[in-house]
Tab-separated table of C-alpha atoms in Angstrom:
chain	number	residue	atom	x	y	z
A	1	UNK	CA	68.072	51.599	104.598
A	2	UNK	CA	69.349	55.164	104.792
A	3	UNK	CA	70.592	57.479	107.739
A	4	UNK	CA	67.078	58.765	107.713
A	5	UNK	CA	65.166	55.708	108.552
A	6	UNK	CA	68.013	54.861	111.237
A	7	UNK	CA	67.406	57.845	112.965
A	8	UNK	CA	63.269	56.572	112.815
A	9	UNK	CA	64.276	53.269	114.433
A	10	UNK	CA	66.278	54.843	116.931
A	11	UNK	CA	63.530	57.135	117.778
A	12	UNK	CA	60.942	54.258	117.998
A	13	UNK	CA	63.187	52.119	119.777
A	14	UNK	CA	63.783	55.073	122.307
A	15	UNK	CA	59.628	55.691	122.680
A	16	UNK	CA	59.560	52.322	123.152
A	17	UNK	CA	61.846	52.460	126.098
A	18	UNK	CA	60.013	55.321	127.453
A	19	UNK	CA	63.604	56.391	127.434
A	20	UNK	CA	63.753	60.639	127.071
A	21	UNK	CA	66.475	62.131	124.746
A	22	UNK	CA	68.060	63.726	127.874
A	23	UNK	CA	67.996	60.093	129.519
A	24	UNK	CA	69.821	58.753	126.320
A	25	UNK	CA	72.336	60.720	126.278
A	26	UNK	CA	73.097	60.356	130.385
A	27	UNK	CA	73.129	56.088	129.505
A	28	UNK	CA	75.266	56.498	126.493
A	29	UNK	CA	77.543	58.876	128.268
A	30	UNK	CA	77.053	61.180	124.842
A	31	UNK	CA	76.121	65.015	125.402
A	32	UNK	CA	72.791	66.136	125.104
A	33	UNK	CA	73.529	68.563	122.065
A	34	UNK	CA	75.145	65.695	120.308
A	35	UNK	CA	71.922	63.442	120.643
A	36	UNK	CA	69.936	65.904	119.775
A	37	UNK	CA	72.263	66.491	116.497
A	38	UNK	CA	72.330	63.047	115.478
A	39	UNK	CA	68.032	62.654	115.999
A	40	UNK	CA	67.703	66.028	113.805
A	41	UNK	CA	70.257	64.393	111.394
A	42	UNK	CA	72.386	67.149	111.862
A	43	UNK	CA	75.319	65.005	112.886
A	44	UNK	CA	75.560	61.096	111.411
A	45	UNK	CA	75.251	58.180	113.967
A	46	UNK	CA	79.053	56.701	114.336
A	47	UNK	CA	79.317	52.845	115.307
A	48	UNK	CA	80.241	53.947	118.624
A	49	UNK	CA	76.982	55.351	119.555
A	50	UNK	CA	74.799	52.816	117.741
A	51	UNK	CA	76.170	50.301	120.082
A	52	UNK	CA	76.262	52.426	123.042
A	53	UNK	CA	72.217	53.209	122.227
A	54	UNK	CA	71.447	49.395	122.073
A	55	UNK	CA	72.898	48.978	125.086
A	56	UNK	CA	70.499	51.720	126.825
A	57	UNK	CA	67.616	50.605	124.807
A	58	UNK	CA	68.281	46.613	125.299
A	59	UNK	CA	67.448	46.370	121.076
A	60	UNK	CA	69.527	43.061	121.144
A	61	UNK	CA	72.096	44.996	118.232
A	62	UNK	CA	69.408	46.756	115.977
A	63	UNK	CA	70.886	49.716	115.700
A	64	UNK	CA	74.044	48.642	115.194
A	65	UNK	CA	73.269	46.184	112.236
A	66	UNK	CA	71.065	48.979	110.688
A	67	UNK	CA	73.866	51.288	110.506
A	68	UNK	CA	76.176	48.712	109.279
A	69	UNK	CA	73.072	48.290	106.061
A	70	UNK	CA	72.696	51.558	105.473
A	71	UNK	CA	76.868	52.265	105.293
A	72	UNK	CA	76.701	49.565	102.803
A	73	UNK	CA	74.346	51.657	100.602
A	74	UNK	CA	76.171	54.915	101.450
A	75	UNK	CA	79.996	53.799	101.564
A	76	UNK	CA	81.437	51.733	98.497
A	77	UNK	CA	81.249	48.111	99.462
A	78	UNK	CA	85.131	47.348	100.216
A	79	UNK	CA	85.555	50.269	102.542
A	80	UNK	CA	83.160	49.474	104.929
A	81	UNK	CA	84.455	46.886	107.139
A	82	UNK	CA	87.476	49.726	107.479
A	83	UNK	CA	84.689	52.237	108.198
A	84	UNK	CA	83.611	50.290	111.675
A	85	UNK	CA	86.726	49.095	112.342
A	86	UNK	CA	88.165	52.799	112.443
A	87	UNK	CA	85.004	54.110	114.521
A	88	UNK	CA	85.925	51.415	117.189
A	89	UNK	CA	90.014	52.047	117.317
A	90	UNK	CA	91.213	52.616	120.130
A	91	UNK	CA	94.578	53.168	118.778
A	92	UNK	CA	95.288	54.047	115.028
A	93	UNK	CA	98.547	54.801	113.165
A	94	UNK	CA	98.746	55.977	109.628
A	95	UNK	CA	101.137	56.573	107.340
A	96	UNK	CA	101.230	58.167	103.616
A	97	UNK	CA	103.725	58.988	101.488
A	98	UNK	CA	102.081	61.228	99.194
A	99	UNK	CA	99.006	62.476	100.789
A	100	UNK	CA	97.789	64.329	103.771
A	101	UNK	CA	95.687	61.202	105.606
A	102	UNK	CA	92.016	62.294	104.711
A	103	UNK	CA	91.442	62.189	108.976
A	104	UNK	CA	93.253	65.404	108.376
A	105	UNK	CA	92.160	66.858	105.326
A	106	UNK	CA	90.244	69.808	104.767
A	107	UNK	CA	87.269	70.266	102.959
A	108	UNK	CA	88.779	71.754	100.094
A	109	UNK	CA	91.821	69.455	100.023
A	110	UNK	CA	89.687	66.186	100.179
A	111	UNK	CA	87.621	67.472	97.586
A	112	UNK	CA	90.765	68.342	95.215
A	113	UNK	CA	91.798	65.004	95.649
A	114	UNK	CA	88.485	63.111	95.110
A	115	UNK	CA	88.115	65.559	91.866
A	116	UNK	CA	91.265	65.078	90.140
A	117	UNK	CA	91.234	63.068	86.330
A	118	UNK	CA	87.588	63.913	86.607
A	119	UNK	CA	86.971	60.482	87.153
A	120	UNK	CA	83.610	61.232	89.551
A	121	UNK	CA	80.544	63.565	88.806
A	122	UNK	CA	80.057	66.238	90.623
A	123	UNK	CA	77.407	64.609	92.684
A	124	UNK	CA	79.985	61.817	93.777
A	125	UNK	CA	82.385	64.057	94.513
A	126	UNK	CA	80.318	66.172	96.759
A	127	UNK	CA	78.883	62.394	98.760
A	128	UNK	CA	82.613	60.749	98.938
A	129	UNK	CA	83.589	64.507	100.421
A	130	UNK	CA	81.155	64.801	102.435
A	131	UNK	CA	81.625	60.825	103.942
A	132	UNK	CA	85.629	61.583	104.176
A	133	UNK	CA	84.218	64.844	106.668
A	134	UNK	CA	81.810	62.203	108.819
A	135	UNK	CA	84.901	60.186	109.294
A	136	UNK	CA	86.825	63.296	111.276
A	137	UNK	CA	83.697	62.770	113.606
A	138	UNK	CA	86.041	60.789	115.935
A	139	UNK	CA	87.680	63.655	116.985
A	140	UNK	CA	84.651	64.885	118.621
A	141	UNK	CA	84.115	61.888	121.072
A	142	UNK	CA	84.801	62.317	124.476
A	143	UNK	CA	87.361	59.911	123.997
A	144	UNK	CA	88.484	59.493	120.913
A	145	UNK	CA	91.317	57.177	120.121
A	146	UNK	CA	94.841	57.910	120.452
A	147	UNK	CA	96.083	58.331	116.606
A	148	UNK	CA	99.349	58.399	115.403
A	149	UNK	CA	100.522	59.746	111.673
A	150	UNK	CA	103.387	59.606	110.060
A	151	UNK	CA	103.744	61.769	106.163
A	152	UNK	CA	106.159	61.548	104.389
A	153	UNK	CA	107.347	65.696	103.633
A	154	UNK	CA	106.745	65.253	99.894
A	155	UNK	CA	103.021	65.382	101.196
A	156	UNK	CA	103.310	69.015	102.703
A	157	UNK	CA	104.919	70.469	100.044
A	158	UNK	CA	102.666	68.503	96.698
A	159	UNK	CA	100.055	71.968	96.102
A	160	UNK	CA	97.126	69.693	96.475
A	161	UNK	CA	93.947	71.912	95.446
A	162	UNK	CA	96.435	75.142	95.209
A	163	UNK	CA	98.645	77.027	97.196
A	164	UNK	CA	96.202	78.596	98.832
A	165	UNK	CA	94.386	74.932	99.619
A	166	UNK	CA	97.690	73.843	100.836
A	167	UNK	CA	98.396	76.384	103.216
A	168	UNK	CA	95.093	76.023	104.813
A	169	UNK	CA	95.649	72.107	105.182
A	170	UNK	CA	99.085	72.906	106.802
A	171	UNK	CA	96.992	74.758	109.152
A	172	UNK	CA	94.422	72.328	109.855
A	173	UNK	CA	97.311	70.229	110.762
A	174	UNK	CA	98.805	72.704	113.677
A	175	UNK	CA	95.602	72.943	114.684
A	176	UNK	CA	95.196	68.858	115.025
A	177	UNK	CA	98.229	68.228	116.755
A	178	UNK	CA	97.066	70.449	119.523
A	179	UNK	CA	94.836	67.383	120.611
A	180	UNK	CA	96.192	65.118	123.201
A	181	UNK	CA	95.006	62.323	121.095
A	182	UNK	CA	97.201	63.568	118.005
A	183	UNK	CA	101.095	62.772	117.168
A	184	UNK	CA	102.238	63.852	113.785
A	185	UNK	CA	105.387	63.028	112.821
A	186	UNK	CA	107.422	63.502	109.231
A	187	UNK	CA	109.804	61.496	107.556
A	188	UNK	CA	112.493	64.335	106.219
A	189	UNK	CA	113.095	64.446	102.469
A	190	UNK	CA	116.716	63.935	102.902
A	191	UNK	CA	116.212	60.549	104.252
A	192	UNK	CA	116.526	58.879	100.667
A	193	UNK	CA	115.123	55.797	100.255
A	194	UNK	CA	112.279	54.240	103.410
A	195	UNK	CA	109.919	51.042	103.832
A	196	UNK	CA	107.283	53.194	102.620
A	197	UNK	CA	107.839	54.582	99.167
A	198	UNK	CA	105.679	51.469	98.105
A	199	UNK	CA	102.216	52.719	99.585
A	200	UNK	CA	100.889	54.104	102.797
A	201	UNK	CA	99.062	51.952	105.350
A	202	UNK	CA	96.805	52.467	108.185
A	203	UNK	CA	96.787	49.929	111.749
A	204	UNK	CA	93.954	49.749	113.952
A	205	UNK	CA	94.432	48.407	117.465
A	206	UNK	CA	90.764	47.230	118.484
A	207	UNK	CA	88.926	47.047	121.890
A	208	UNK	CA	89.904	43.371	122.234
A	209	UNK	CA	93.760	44.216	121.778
A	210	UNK	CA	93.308	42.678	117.981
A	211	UNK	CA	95.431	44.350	115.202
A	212	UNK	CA	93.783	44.835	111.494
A	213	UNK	CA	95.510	46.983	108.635
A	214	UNK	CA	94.443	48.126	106.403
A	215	UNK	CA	96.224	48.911	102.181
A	216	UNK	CA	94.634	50.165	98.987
A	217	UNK	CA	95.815	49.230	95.627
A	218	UNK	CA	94.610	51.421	92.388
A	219	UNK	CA	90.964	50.059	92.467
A	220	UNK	CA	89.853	49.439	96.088
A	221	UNK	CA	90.894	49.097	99.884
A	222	UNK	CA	91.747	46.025	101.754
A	223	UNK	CA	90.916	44.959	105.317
A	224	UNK	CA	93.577	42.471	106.706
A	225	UNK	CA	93.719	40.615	109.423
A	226	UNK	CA	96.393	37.605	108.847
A	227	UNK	CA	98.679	37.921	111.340
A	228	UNK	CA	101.841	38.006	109.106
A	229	UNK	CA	100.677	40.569	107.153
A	230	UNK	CA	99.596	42.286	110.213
A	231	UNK	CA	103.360	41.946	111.681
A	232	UNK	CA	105.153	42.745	108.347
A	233	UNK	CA	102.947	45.995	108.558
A	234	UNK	CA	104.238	46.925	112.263
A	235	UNK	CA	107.452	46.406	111.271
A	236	UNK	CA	107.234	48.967	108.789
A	237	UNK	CA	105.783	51.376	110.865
A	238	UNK	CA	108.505	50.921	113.288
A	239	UNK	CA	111.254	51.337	110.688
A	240	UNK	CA	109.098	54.636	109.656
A	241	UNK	CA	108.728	56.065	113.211
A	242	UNK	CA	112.819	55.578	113.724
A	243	UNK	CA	113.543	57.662	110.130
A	244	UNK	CA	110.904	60.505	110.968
A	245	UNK	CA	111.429	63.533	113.121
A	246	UNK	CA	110.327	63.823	116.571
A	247	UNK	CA	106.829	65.731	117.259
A	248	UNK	CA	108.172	69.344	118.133
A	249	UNK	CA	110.644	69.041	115.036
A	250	UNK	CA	107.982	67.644	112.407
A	251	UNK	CA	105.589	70.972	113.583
A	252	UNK	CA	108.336	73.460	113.319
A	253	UNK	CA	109.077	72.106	109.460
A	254	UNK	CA	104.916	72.253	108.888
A	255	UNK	CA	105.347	75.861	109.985
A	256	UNK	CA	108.270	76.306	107.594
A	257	UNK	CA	106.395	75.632	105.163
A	258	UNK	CA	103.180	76.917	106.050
A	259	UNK	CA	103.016	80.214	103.842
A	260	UNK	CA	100.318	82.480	106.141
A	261	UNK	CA	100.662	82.618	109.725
């Protein structure tokens, strides 16, 4: 199963219907142009719409299960229960203490980071960059969820991809935290020791009000749901939010050290 032959079952399963495109997108409450996209395969089929077209098209979960098989060919295997878990947020907080979260990495920067040690062909490189891009799809949803991130300040000033990379990921940050849906704060250098020097984190807060987090070690991610965990996790990010700067003064030190204007 591949995006391809989702897009032929969503097709079918709309002919079947006798459902038009324009109808689809009025009973998923998805645009037009963004239908079209995703039946053209200009624009990859997020969880959200899957389930939003089986709903429409009364296909009893099809879609959604179909995506979910061919993610699991596309995505390596541990990441995708993150993957669906992410598309169906309603609230997510992140926090990294090297890195720029890849929600908010570039093209260029992602694909710096994917490429360093030359540990993936080019060919991998070019599919994990290109999945890391699909994931920034969220921020194109009429409502997309209400995401929080906190960097540490090391990760705005590491050259990631080059000076010239860098600069143009500080500026894909300004241009991010424009969105209502966006808070970026940063945890100030001069802060010393914090709860997160041992490895960044992400939270999801899910439809149902459930809580998952989720950790990577040096091989592969983790999806956790045990409640303790869960907790010991918000109590870091608490402890984080209290250390970082507020919203206006986290921008103003991005623009410091944003080199072009």
């Amino acid at each position: 199963m591949n995006v391809e032959m989702w897009v032929r079952a969503l097709k079918a399963a709309r002919a079947g219907a006798e459902v038009s495109q324009e109808a689809l997108a009025t009973l998923t409450k998805w645009s037009p142009s963004t239908v079209a996209a995703i039946e053209t395969g200009r624009r990859r089929p997020t969880m959200e719409f899957a389930v939003a077209a089986d709903e429409a098209l009364s296909t009893g979960g099809l879609l959604a299960e179909l995506l979910i098989a061919a993610d699991r060919q596309r995505l390596p295997t541990w990441f995708v229960p993150w993957r669906h878990h992410e598309e169906q947020a309603t609230r997510l907080c992140e926090f990294e203490p090297c890195l720029i979260p890849g929600l908010l990495q570039t093209d260029d920067y992602a694909r710096a980071v994917i490429s360093a040690g030359g540990l993936n062909s080019v060919d991998v490189v070019d599919e994990l960059v290109t999945i890391r891009m699909d994931r920034q799809q969220l921020w194109q949803r009429a409502e997309p969820p209400q995401c929080v991130f906190v960097l540490d300040e090391i990760a705005l000033r590491r050259p990631v991809g080059g000076p010239a990379v860098l600069d143009a990921q500080l500026g894909r940050l300004l241009e991010l935290a424009v969105m209502p849906s966006v808070r970026l704060h940063v945890v100030p250098l001069d802060i010393g020791a914090h709860v997160g020097l041992t490895g960044g984190f992400l939270l999801a807060e899910l439809p149902d009000g459930e809580q998952v987090t989720y950790v990577e070690d040096v091989a592969r991610g983790h999806v956790i749901d045990d409640p303790e965990v869960v907790r010991l996790v918000g109590r870091k990010w608490d402890s984080l939010l209290g250390e970082a700067l507020s919203t206006g003064a986290s921008l103003d030190l991005i623009r410091k050290l944003k080199v072009t204007p």
